[in-house]
PDB file of C-alpha atoms in Angstrom:
ATOM      1  CA  GLN A   1     -24.474 -22.084  11.653  1.00  0.00           C
ATOM      2  CA  VAL A   2     -22.444 -19.383   9.952  1.00  0.00           C
ATOM      3  CA  GLN A   3     -23.173 -16.244   7.934  1.00  0.00           C
ATOM      4  CA  LEU A   4     -20.806 -15.207   5.162  1.00  0.00           C
ATOM      5  CA  VAL A   5     -20.198 -11.819   3.525  1.00  0.00           C
ATOM      6  CA  GLU A   6     -17.821 -11.376   0.585  1.00  0.00           C
ATOM      7  CA  SER A   7     -15.975  -8.197  -0.312  1.00  0.00           C
ATOM      8  CA  GLY A   8     -13.094  -7.031  -2.469  1.00  0.00           C
ATOM      9  CA  GLY A   9     -14.540  -7.521  -5.916  1.00  0.00           C
ATOM     10  CA  GLY A  10     -14.307  -4.906  -8.612  1.00  0.00           C
ATOM     11  CA  LEU A  11     -12.965  -4.020 -12.022  1.00  0.00           C
ATOM     12  CA  VAL A  12      -9.378  -4.869 -12.889  1.00  0.00           C
ATOM     13  CA  GLN A  13      -7.316  -4.966 -16.067  1.00  0.00           C
ATOM     14  CA  ASP A  14      -6.145  -8.132 -17.755  1.00  0.00           C
ATOM     15  CA  GLY A  15      -3.087  -9.307 -15.805  1.00  0.00           C
ATOM     16  CA  GLY A  16      -4.036  -7.461 -12.646  1.00  0.00           C
ATOM     17  CA  SER A  17      -4.711  -8.669  -9.118  1.00  0.00           C
ATOM     18  CA  LEU A  18      -7.524  -8.634  -6.597  1.00  0.00           C
ATOM     19  CA  ARG A  19      -7.911  -9.972  -3.091  1.00  0.00           C
ATOM     20  CA  LEU A  20     -11.333 -11.218  -2.093  1.00  0.00           C
ATOM     21  CA  SER A  21     -12.318 -11.461   1.546  1.00  0.00           C
ATOM     22  CA  CYS A  22     -15.043 -13.449   3.226  1.00  0.00           C
ATOM     23  CA  ALA A  23     -16.090 -12.440   6.718  1.00  0.00           C
ATOM     24  CA  ALA A  24     -17.810 -15.137   8.739  1.00  0.00           C
ATOM     25  CA  SER A  25     -19.994 -14.774  11.778  1.00  0.00           C
ATOM     26  CA  GLY A  26     -20.387 -17.881  13.836  1.00  0.00           C
ATOM     27  CA  ARG A  27     -19.513 -19.536  17.078  1.00  0.00           C
ATOM     28  CA  THR A  28     -16.912 -21.895  15.659  1.00  0.00           C
ATOM     29  CA  PHE A  29     -15.608 -20.735  12.297  1.00  0.00           C
ATOM     30  CA  SER A  30     -12.738 -23.182  12.510  1.00  0.00           C
ATOM     31  CA  SER A  31     -15.181 -26.100  12.397  1.00  0.00           C
ATOM     32  CA  TYR A  32     -16.040 -25.319   8.759  1.00  0.00           C
ATOM     33  CA  SER A  33     -14.198 -26.234   5.643  1.00  0.00           C
ATOM     34  CA  MET A  34     -14.321 -23.242   3.294  1.00  0.00           C
ATOM     35  CA  GLY A  35     -14.445 -22.794  -0.437  1.00  0.00           C
ATOM     36  CA  TRP A  36     -14.684 -20.268  -3.222  1.00  0.00           C
ATOM     37  CA  PHE A  37     -16.940 -20.790  -6.225  1.00  0.00           C
ATOM     38  CA  ARG A  38     -17.750 -18.558  -9.155  1.00  0.00           C
ATOM     39  CA  GLN A  39     -20.537 -18.156 -11.663  1.00  0.00           C
ATOM     40  CA  ALA A  40     -20.261 -16.357 -14.982  1.00  0.00           C
ATOM     41  CA  PRO A  41     -23.328 -15.181 -16.931  1.00  0.00           C
ATOM     42  CA  GLY A  42     -25.056 -18.129 -18.566  1.00  0.00           C
ATOM     43  CA  LYS A  43     -22.746 -20.638 -16.888  1.00  0.00           C
ATOM     44  CA  GLU A  44     -23.036 -23.091 -14.031  1.00  0.00           C
ATOM     45  CA  ARG A  45     -21.481 -22.289 -10.703  1.00  0.00           C
ATOM     46  CA  GLU A  46     -17.995 -23.790 -10.647  1.00  0.00           C
ATOM     47  CA  PHE A  47     -15.386 -24.649  -8.073  1.00  0.00           C
ATOM     48  CA  VAL A  48     -12.419 -22.330  -7.647  1.00  0.00           C
ATOM     49  CA  ALA A  49     -10.587 -23.207  -4.432  1.00  0.00           C
ATOM     50  CA  ALA A  50     -11.044 -24.974  -1.102  1.00  0.00           C
ATOM     51  CA  ILE A  51      -9.327 -25.022   2.265  1.00  0.00           C
ATOM     52  CA  SER A  52      -9.646 -27.368   5.215  1.00  0.00           C
ATOM     53  CA  ARG A  53     -10.756 -26.392   8.698  1.00  0.00           C
ATOM     54  CA  SER A  54      -7.248 -25.777   9.958  1.00  0.00           C
ATOM     55  CA  GLY A  55      -5.888 -24.506   6.658  1.00  0.00           C
ATOM     56  CA  GLY A  56      -3.558 -27.460   6.272  1.00  0.00           C
ATOM     57  CA  SER A  57      -5.071 -28.696   3.010  1.00  0.00           C
ATOM     58  CA  THR A  58      -5.952 -26.676  -0.073  1.00  0.00           C
ATOM     59  CA  GLY A  59      -7.189 -27.446  -3.539  1.00  0.00           C
ATOM     60  CA  TYR A  60      -7.714 -25.494  -6.746  1.00  0.00           C
ATOM     61  CA  ALA A  61      -9.448 -25.769 -10.047  1.00  0.00           C
ATOM     62  CA  ALA A  62      -6.985 -26.429 -12.846  1.00  0.00           C
ATOM     63  CA  SER A  63      -7.904 -23.133 -14.468  1.00  0.00           C
ATOM     64  CA  VAL A  64      -6.631 -21.099 -11.497  1.00  0.00           C
ATOM     65  CA  LYS A  65      -3.673 -23.146 -10.238  1.00  0.00           C
ATOM     66  CA  GLY A  66      -0.569 -21.031  -9.937  1.00  0.00           C
ATOM     67  CA  ARG A  67      -2.578 -17.814 -10.073  1.00  0.00           C
ATOM     68  CA  PHE A  68      -4.988 -17.946  -7.115  1.00  0.00           C
ATOM     69  CA  THR A  69      -4.278 -18.645  -3.454  1.00  0.00           C
ATOM     70  CA  ILE A  70      -6.849 -19.455  -0.785  1.00  0.00           C
ATOM     71  CA  SER A  71      -6.059 -18.799   2.858  1.00  0.00           C
ATOM     72  CA  ARG A  72      -7.851 -18.398   6.155  1.00  0.00           C
ATOM     73  CA  ASP A  73      -7.351 -16.716   9.485  1.00  0.00           C
ATOM     74  CA  ASN A  74      -9.454 -18.528  12.044  1.00  0.00           C
ATOM     75  CA  ALA A  75      -8.623 -15.998  14.756  1.00  0.00           C
ATOM     76  CA  LYS A  76     -10.293 -13.313  12.618  1.00  0.00           C
ATOM     77  CA  ASN A  77     -13.057 -15.501  11.148  1.00  0.00           C
ATOM     78  CA  MET A  78     -11.832 -14.663   7.648  1.00  0.00           C
ATOM     79  CA  VAL A  79     -11.087 -16.509   4.445  1.00  0.00           C
ATOM     80  CA  TYR A  80      -9.311 -14.928   1.483  1.00  0.00           C
ATOM     81  CA  LEU A  81      -8.768 -15.502  -2.184  1.00  0.00           C
ATOM     82  CA  GLN A  82      -5.719 -13.789  -3.639  1.00  0.00           C
ATOM     83  CA  MET A  83      -6.129 -13.603  -7.408  1.00  0.00           C
ATOM     84  CA  ASN A  84      -3.133 -12.755  -9.564  1.00  0.00           C
ATOM     85  CA  SER A  85      -2.610 -12.669 -13.320  1.00  0.00           C
ATOM     86  CA  LEU A  86      -6.320 -12.230 -13.848  1.00  0.00           C
ATOM     87  CA  LYS A  87      -7.813 -13.003 -17.235  1.00  0.00           C
ATOM     88  CA  PRO A  88     -11.089 -11.911 -18.832  1.00  0.00           C
ATOM     89  CA  GLU A  89     -12.350 -15.478 -18.441  1.00  0.00           C
ATOM     90  CA  ASP A  90     -12.103 -15.037 -14.663  1.00  0.00           C
ATOM     91  CA  THR A  91     -14.982 -12.566 -14.837  1.00  0.00           C
ATOM     92  CA  ALA A  92     -17.782 -13.882 -12.630  1.00  0.00           C
ATOM     93  CA  VAL A  93     -19.616 -13.471  -9.382  1.00  0.00           C
ATOM     94  CA  TYR A  94     -17.473 -15.072  -6.698  1.00  0.00           C
ATOM     95  CA  TYR A  95     -19.097 -16.827  -3.758  1.00  0.00           C
ATOM     96  CA  CYS A  96     -17.705 -17.819  -0.411  1.00  0.00           C
ATOM     97  CA  ALA A  97     -19.079 -21.097   0.933  1.00  0.00           C
ATOM     98  CA  ALA A  98     -18.833 -23.158   4.106  1.00  0.00           C
ATOM     99  CA  ALA A  99     -19.095 -26.907   4.607  1.00  0.00           C
ATOM    100  CA  SER A 100     -20.018 -28.250   8.014  1.00  0.00           C
ATOM    101  CA  THR A 101     -19.895 -31.984   7.319  1.00  0.00           C
ATOM    102  CA  ALA A 102     -16.206 -32.540   6.627  1.00  0.00           C
ATOM    103  CA  TYR A 103     -12.827 -31.128   7.493  1.00  0.00           C
ATOM    104  CA  TYR A 104     -12.225 -30.572   3.771  1.00  0.00           C
ATOM    105  CA  GLY A 105     -15.129 -29.960   1.406  1.00  0.00           C
ATOM    106  CA  GLY A 106     -13.117 -30.084  -1.794  1.00  0.00           C
ATOM    107  CA  SER A 107     -14.602 -29.347  -5.186  1.00  0.00           C
ATOM    108  CA  TYR A 108     -18.019 -30.957  -4.763  1.00  0.00           C
ATOM    109  CA  ILE A 109     -20.574 -28.179  -4.464  1.00  0.00           C
ATOM    110  CA  GLY A 110     -22.952 -30.460  -2.557  1.00  0.00           C
ATOM    111  CA  ASN A 111     -20.603 -30.443   0.422  1.00  0.00           C
ATOM    112  CA  TYR A 112     -21.255 -26.760   1.055  1.00  0.00           C
ATOM    113  CA  ASN A 113     -24.327 -25.808   3.009  1.00  0.00           C
ATOM    114  CA  TYR A 114     -23.749 -22.093   3.694  1.00  0.00           C
ATOM    115  CA  TRP A 115     -23.219 -19.399   1.078  1.00  0.00           C
ATOM    116  CA  GLY A 116     -22.453 -15.707   0.882  1.00  0.00           C
ATOM    117  CA  GLN A 117     -24.280 -13.372  -1.476  1.00  0.00           C
ATOM    118  CA  GLY A 118     -21.381 -13.011  -3.877  1.00  0.00           C
ATOM    119  CA  THR A 119     -19.061 -10.283  -5.104  1.00  0.00           C
ATOM    120  CA  GLN A 120     -18.569  -9.280  -8.733  1.00  0.00           C
ATOM    121  CA  VAL A 121     -15.148  -9.583 -10.334  1.00  0.00           C
ATOM    122  CA  THR A 122     -14.754  -8.091 -13.793  1.00  0.00           C
ATOM    123  CA  VAL A 123     -11.513  -8.390 -15.749  1.00  0.00           C
ATOM    124  CA  SER A 124     -11.256  -6.104 -18.754  1.00  0.00           C
ATOM    125  CA  SER A 125      -9.458  -7.140 -21.915  1.00  0.00           C
TER     126      SER A 125
END
């Protein structure tokens, strides 16, 4: 079991940067594959990035490749999403998620069984 709390969202200009953080409370954070998802108004929740238990494998949605970087610090029970070159279409609520059933949850939302409450990211045009 793990509890997740996101932070770092806010308002940023087109082309700007934000760093999202996800703080996890749990006995064995390193046993969870982690992911970031986002949901814009009127849209389905979509995959953004994923990282394996040890951090050795990562994956990204095509729309964010080259702009976003997922990382984790298991010693601090933290996962991060560095977002650069932000665009208005990145505006969404961003959710941190944990998968307990595999070392790498990937893009399939059904792999994730724990979720944070989300943090709003707004990119102005």
